Amino acid sequence: MYRHRGINIQNAERVVTALEATWLERTSLLGPVYGGKITIPQAQILWLARRFLDWLAPRDSSPALAPIQALEAVAREPSMDRVLVRLLVRAVGVIPAGSVIEFETGEWAVVLGPSRNADAPHLPLVRLVTDQQGRALDRPKEIDLGRSTEARTYPRIVNLIEPEQARFNVTKPMFS
């Protein structure tokens, strides 16, 4: 392996990844990277993650979007590679972590992430935070909606609640 004054393959790859991802963010100002030639996948993934985070927590005075809206906004961008968007959805789930959902029973839950069942990316892992009457649960219950069986089915999701409409701190159930 080539080593000279702190230069090695891994460091060189990190520099190229950061350069290309930053260039992709500024294509409208700088033009296409390498004159339109393909960038390395790591740079494209980093650029996609940055775009997703820009919608969740904008660096300017733009309003932040709810996780599901941020995912939709990234997917609508014409310059996004559809395969990368599918990978992002697979990684964060169809309903991203931090989203507040309402079940047909009236219970509310916070999405913790995608189901542990790889065949059910549309069904998230959740933590129930309220009962059917809207009262906070003393002990929030974790449920993997993708692990339903014939003997045990969970209620359907009927609504996505905007974080500002939630009657609780949305981040607290995620880390308790």
Short mmCIF file of C-alpha atoms in Angstrom, two decimals:
data_model
loop_
_atom_site.label_atom_id
_atom_site.label_comp_id
_atom_site.label_asym_id
_atom_site.label_seq_id
_atom_site.Cartn_x
_atom_site.Cartn_y
_atom_site.Cartn_z
CA MET A 1 0.00 0.00 0.00
CA TYR A 2 1.24 3.46 -0.89
CA ARG A 3 2.00 5.66 2.12
CA HIS A 4 3.69 9.01 2.04
CA ARG A 5 3.32 11.75 4.65
CA GLY A 6 -0.16 10.71 5.73
CA ILE A 7 -1.44 9.97 2.25
CA ASN A 8 -3.04 6.58 1.87
CA ILE A 9 -5.80 5.04 -0.23
CA GLN A 10 -8.52 5.57 2.39
CA ASN A 11 -7.66 9.25 2.90
CA ALA A 12 -7.54 9.84 -0.85
CA GLU A 13 -10.95 8.19 -1.28
CA ARG A 14 -12.47 10.33 1.49
CA VAL A 15 -11.12 13.50 -0.15
CA VAL A 16 -12.49 12.53 -3.57
CA THR A 17 -15.87 11.61 -2.04
CA ALA A 18 -16.14 14.94 -0.22
CA LEU A 19 -15.02 16.90 -3.31
CA GLU A 20 -17.47 15.18 -5.63
CA ALA A 21 -20.40 15.40 -3.19
CA THR A 22 -19.73 19.10 -2.64
CA TRP A 23 -19.47 19.65 -6.40
CA LEU A 24 -22.76 17.80 -6.95
CA GLU A 25 -24.41 20.21 -4.49
CA ARG A 26 -23.13 23.13 -6.57
CA THR A 27 -23.63 21.80 -10.10
CA SER A 28 -25.76 24.81 -11.05
CA LEU A 29 -22.77 27.08 -10.30
CA LEU A 30 -19.85 24.87 -11.32
CA GLY A 31 -21.32 22.74 -14.08
CA PRO A 32 -21.30 18.96 -14.15
CA VAL A 33 -18.56 17.09 -12.27
CA TYR A 34 -15.78 15.96 -14.63
CA GLY A 35 -17.72 17.40 -17.56
CA GLY A 36 -20.67 15.07 -16.98
CA LYS A 37 -18.80 11.85 -16.36
CA ILE A 38 -20.01 9.57 -13.58
CA THR A 39 -18.94 10.27 -10.00
CA ILE A 40 -18.16 7.58 -7.46
CA PRO A 41 -21.23 6.06 -5.74
CA GLN A 42 -20.05 7.17 -2.28
CA ALA A 43 -20.21 10.81 -3.40
CA GLN A 44 -23.70 10.35 -4.82
CA ILE A 45 -24.90 8.71 -1.58
CA LEU A 46 -23.36 11.50 0.52
CA TRP A 47 -24.99 14.11 -1.72
CA LEU A 48 -28.37 12.36 -1.40
CA ALA A 49 -28.05 12.21 2.40
CA ARG A 50 -27.15 15.90 2.52
CA ARG A 51 -30.17 16.81 0.37
CA PHE A 52 -32.43 14.79 2.66
CA LEU A 53 -30.98 16.51 5.74
CA ASP A 54 -31.28 19.93 4.06
CA TRP A 55 -35.04 19.38 3.88
CA LEU A 56 -35.20 18.14 7.50
CA ALA A 57 -32.97 20.88 8.95
CA PRO A 58 -32.43 23.66 6.40
CA ARG A 59 -29.23 25.67 6.60
CA ASP A 60 -31.09 28.83 5.63
CA SER A 61 -34.34 30.30 6.94
CA SER A 62 -36.53 27.84 5.01
CA PRO A 63 -39.09 25.94 7.09
CA ALA A 64 -38.13 22.40 8.04
CA LEU A 65 -40.17 19.56 6.57
CA ALA A 66 -41.51 16.53 8.39
CA PRO A 67 -39.47 13.38 7.61
CA ILE A 68 -42.01 11.97 5.15
CA GLN A 69 -42.24 15.32 3.33
CA ALA A 70 -38.43 15.53 3.15
CA LEU A 71 -38.30 12.07 1.61
CA GLU A 72 -40.94 13.08 -0.95
CA ALA A 73 -39.06 16.31 -1.75
CA VAL A 74 -35.83 14.42 -2.43
CA ALA A 75 -37.66 11.87 -4.58
CA ARG A 76 -39.24 14.68 -6.67
CA GLU A 77 -35.87 16.23 -7.57
CA PRO A 78 -35.27 15.46 -11.26
CA SER A 79 -31.49 15.16 -10.82
CA MET A 80 -31.81 12.36 -8.24
CA ASP A 81 -30.88 8.88 -9.33
CA ARG A 82 -33.97 6.68 -8.81
CA VAL A 83 -31.84 3.77 -7.56
CA LEU A 84 -30.30 5.97 -4.87
CA VAL A 85 -33.73 7.23 -3.82
CA ARG A 86 -34.89 3.61 -3.48
CA LEU A 87 -31.80 2.87 -1.36
CA LEU A 88 -32.62 5.85 0.86
CA VAL A 89 -36.21 4.66 1.29
CA ARG A 90 -34.94 1.18 2.09
CA ALA A 91 -32.51 2.62 4.68
CA VAL A 92 -34.90 5.02 6.46
CA GLY A 93 -38.17 3.27 5.66
CA VAL A 94 -41.18 4.50 3.76
CA ILE A 95 -42.21 6.40 6.86
CA PRO A 96 -38.93 7.82 8.23
CA ALA A 97 -37.87 7.81 11.87
CA GLY A 98 -39.31 10.70 13.85
CA SER A 99 -42.64 10.67 12.03
CA VAL A 100 -45.73 10.65 14.25
CA ILE A 101 -48.50 8.32 13.12
CA GLU A 102 -52.08 7.70 14.15
CA PHE A 103 -53.64 4.24 14.07
CA GLU A 104 -57.25 3.46 13.22
CA THR A 105 -57.73 2.76 16.94
CA GLY A 106 -56.84 6.38 17.81
CA GLU A 107 -53.47 5.49 19.33
CA TRP A 108 -50.43 7.55 18.35
CA ALA A 109 -46.89 6.31 17.85
CA VAL A 110 -43.48 7.65 16.88
CA VAL A 111 -41.64 5.84 14.11
CA LEU A 112 -38.27 4.50 15.28
CA GLY A 113 -37.16 3.21 11.89
CA PRO A 114 -37.93 0.61 9.25
CA SER A 115 -39.25 -2.80 10.21
CA ARG A 116 -36.70 -5.46 11.04
CA ASN A 117 -38.57 -7.55 8.47
CA ALA A 118 -36.84 -6.77 5.15
CA ASP A 119 -39.97 -7.86 3.26
CA ALA A 120 -42.07 -5.10 4.89
CA PRO A 121 -40.32 -1.76 4.22
CA HIS A 122 -43.73 -0.03 4.21
CA LEU A 123 -44.40 -1.08 7.82
CA PRO A 124 -42.23 0.70 10.39
CA LEU A 125 -40.91 -0.10 13.83
CA VAL A 126 -42.85 2.21 16.18
CA ARG A 127 -43.17 3.16 19.82
CA LEU A 128 -46.76 3.67 21.00
CA VAL A 129 -46.96 6.87 23.07
CA THR A 130 -50.70 7.40 23.60
CA ASP A 131 -53.67 5.15 24.20
CA GLN A 132 -56.97 5.24 22.31
CA GLN A 133 -58.21 8.20 24.37
CA GLY A 134 -55.04 10.23 23.70
CA ARG A 135 -53.53 9.77 27.18
CA ALA A 136 -49.77 9.37 27.38
CA LEU A 137 -48.63 5.85 28.18
CA ASP A 138 -46.48 5.42 31.29
CA ARG A 139 -44.41 2.83 29.48
CA PRO A 140 -44.34 3.38 25.71
CA LYS A 141 -44.61 0.06 23.90
CA GLU A 142 -42.35 -0.85 20.97
CA ILE A 143 -44.06 -2.62 18.06
CA ASP A 144 -42.59 -3.86 14.79
CA LEU A 145 -45.55 -3.54 12.42
CA GLY A 146 -43.75 -5.68 9.84
CA ARG A 147 -43.79 -8.66 12.20
CA SER A 148 -47.55 -9.21 12.01
CA THR A 149 -48.63 -12.83 11.86
CA GLU A 150 -51.94 -14.46 11.06
CA ALA A 151 -52.60 -14.83 14.77
CA ARG A 152 -51.57 -11.27 15.59
CA THR A 153 -52.26 -8.23 13.44
CA TYR A 154 -51.70 -4.61 14.30
CA PRO A 155 -54.04 -1.70 13.53
CA ARG A 156 -53.69 0.18 10.26
CA ILE A 157 -51.96 3.57 10.04
CA VAL A 158 -54.58 6.15 9.08
CA ASN A 159 -52.79 9.47 9.49
CA LEU A 160 -49.38 11.11 9.63
CA ILE A 161 -49.33 13.80 12.30
CA GLU A 162 -47.31 16.96 11.76
CA PRO A 163 -44.64 17.19 14.49
CA GLU A 164 -45.92 20.60 15.63
CA GLN A 165 -49.40 19.09 16.11
CA ALA A 166 -48.11 16.32 18.37
CA ARG A 167 -49.02 16.83 22.00
CA PHE A 168 -45.64 15.54 23.16
CA ASN A 169 -41.92 15.90 22.50
CA VAL A 170 -41.49 13.82 19.35
CA THR A 171 -37.83 13.01 20.01
CA LYS A 172 -38.30 11.77 23.60
CA PRO A 173 -39.98 8.43 22.70
CA MET A 174 -37.24 7.72 20.17
CA PHE A 175 -34.52 7.69 22.81
CA SER A 176 -36.29 6.28 25.87
#
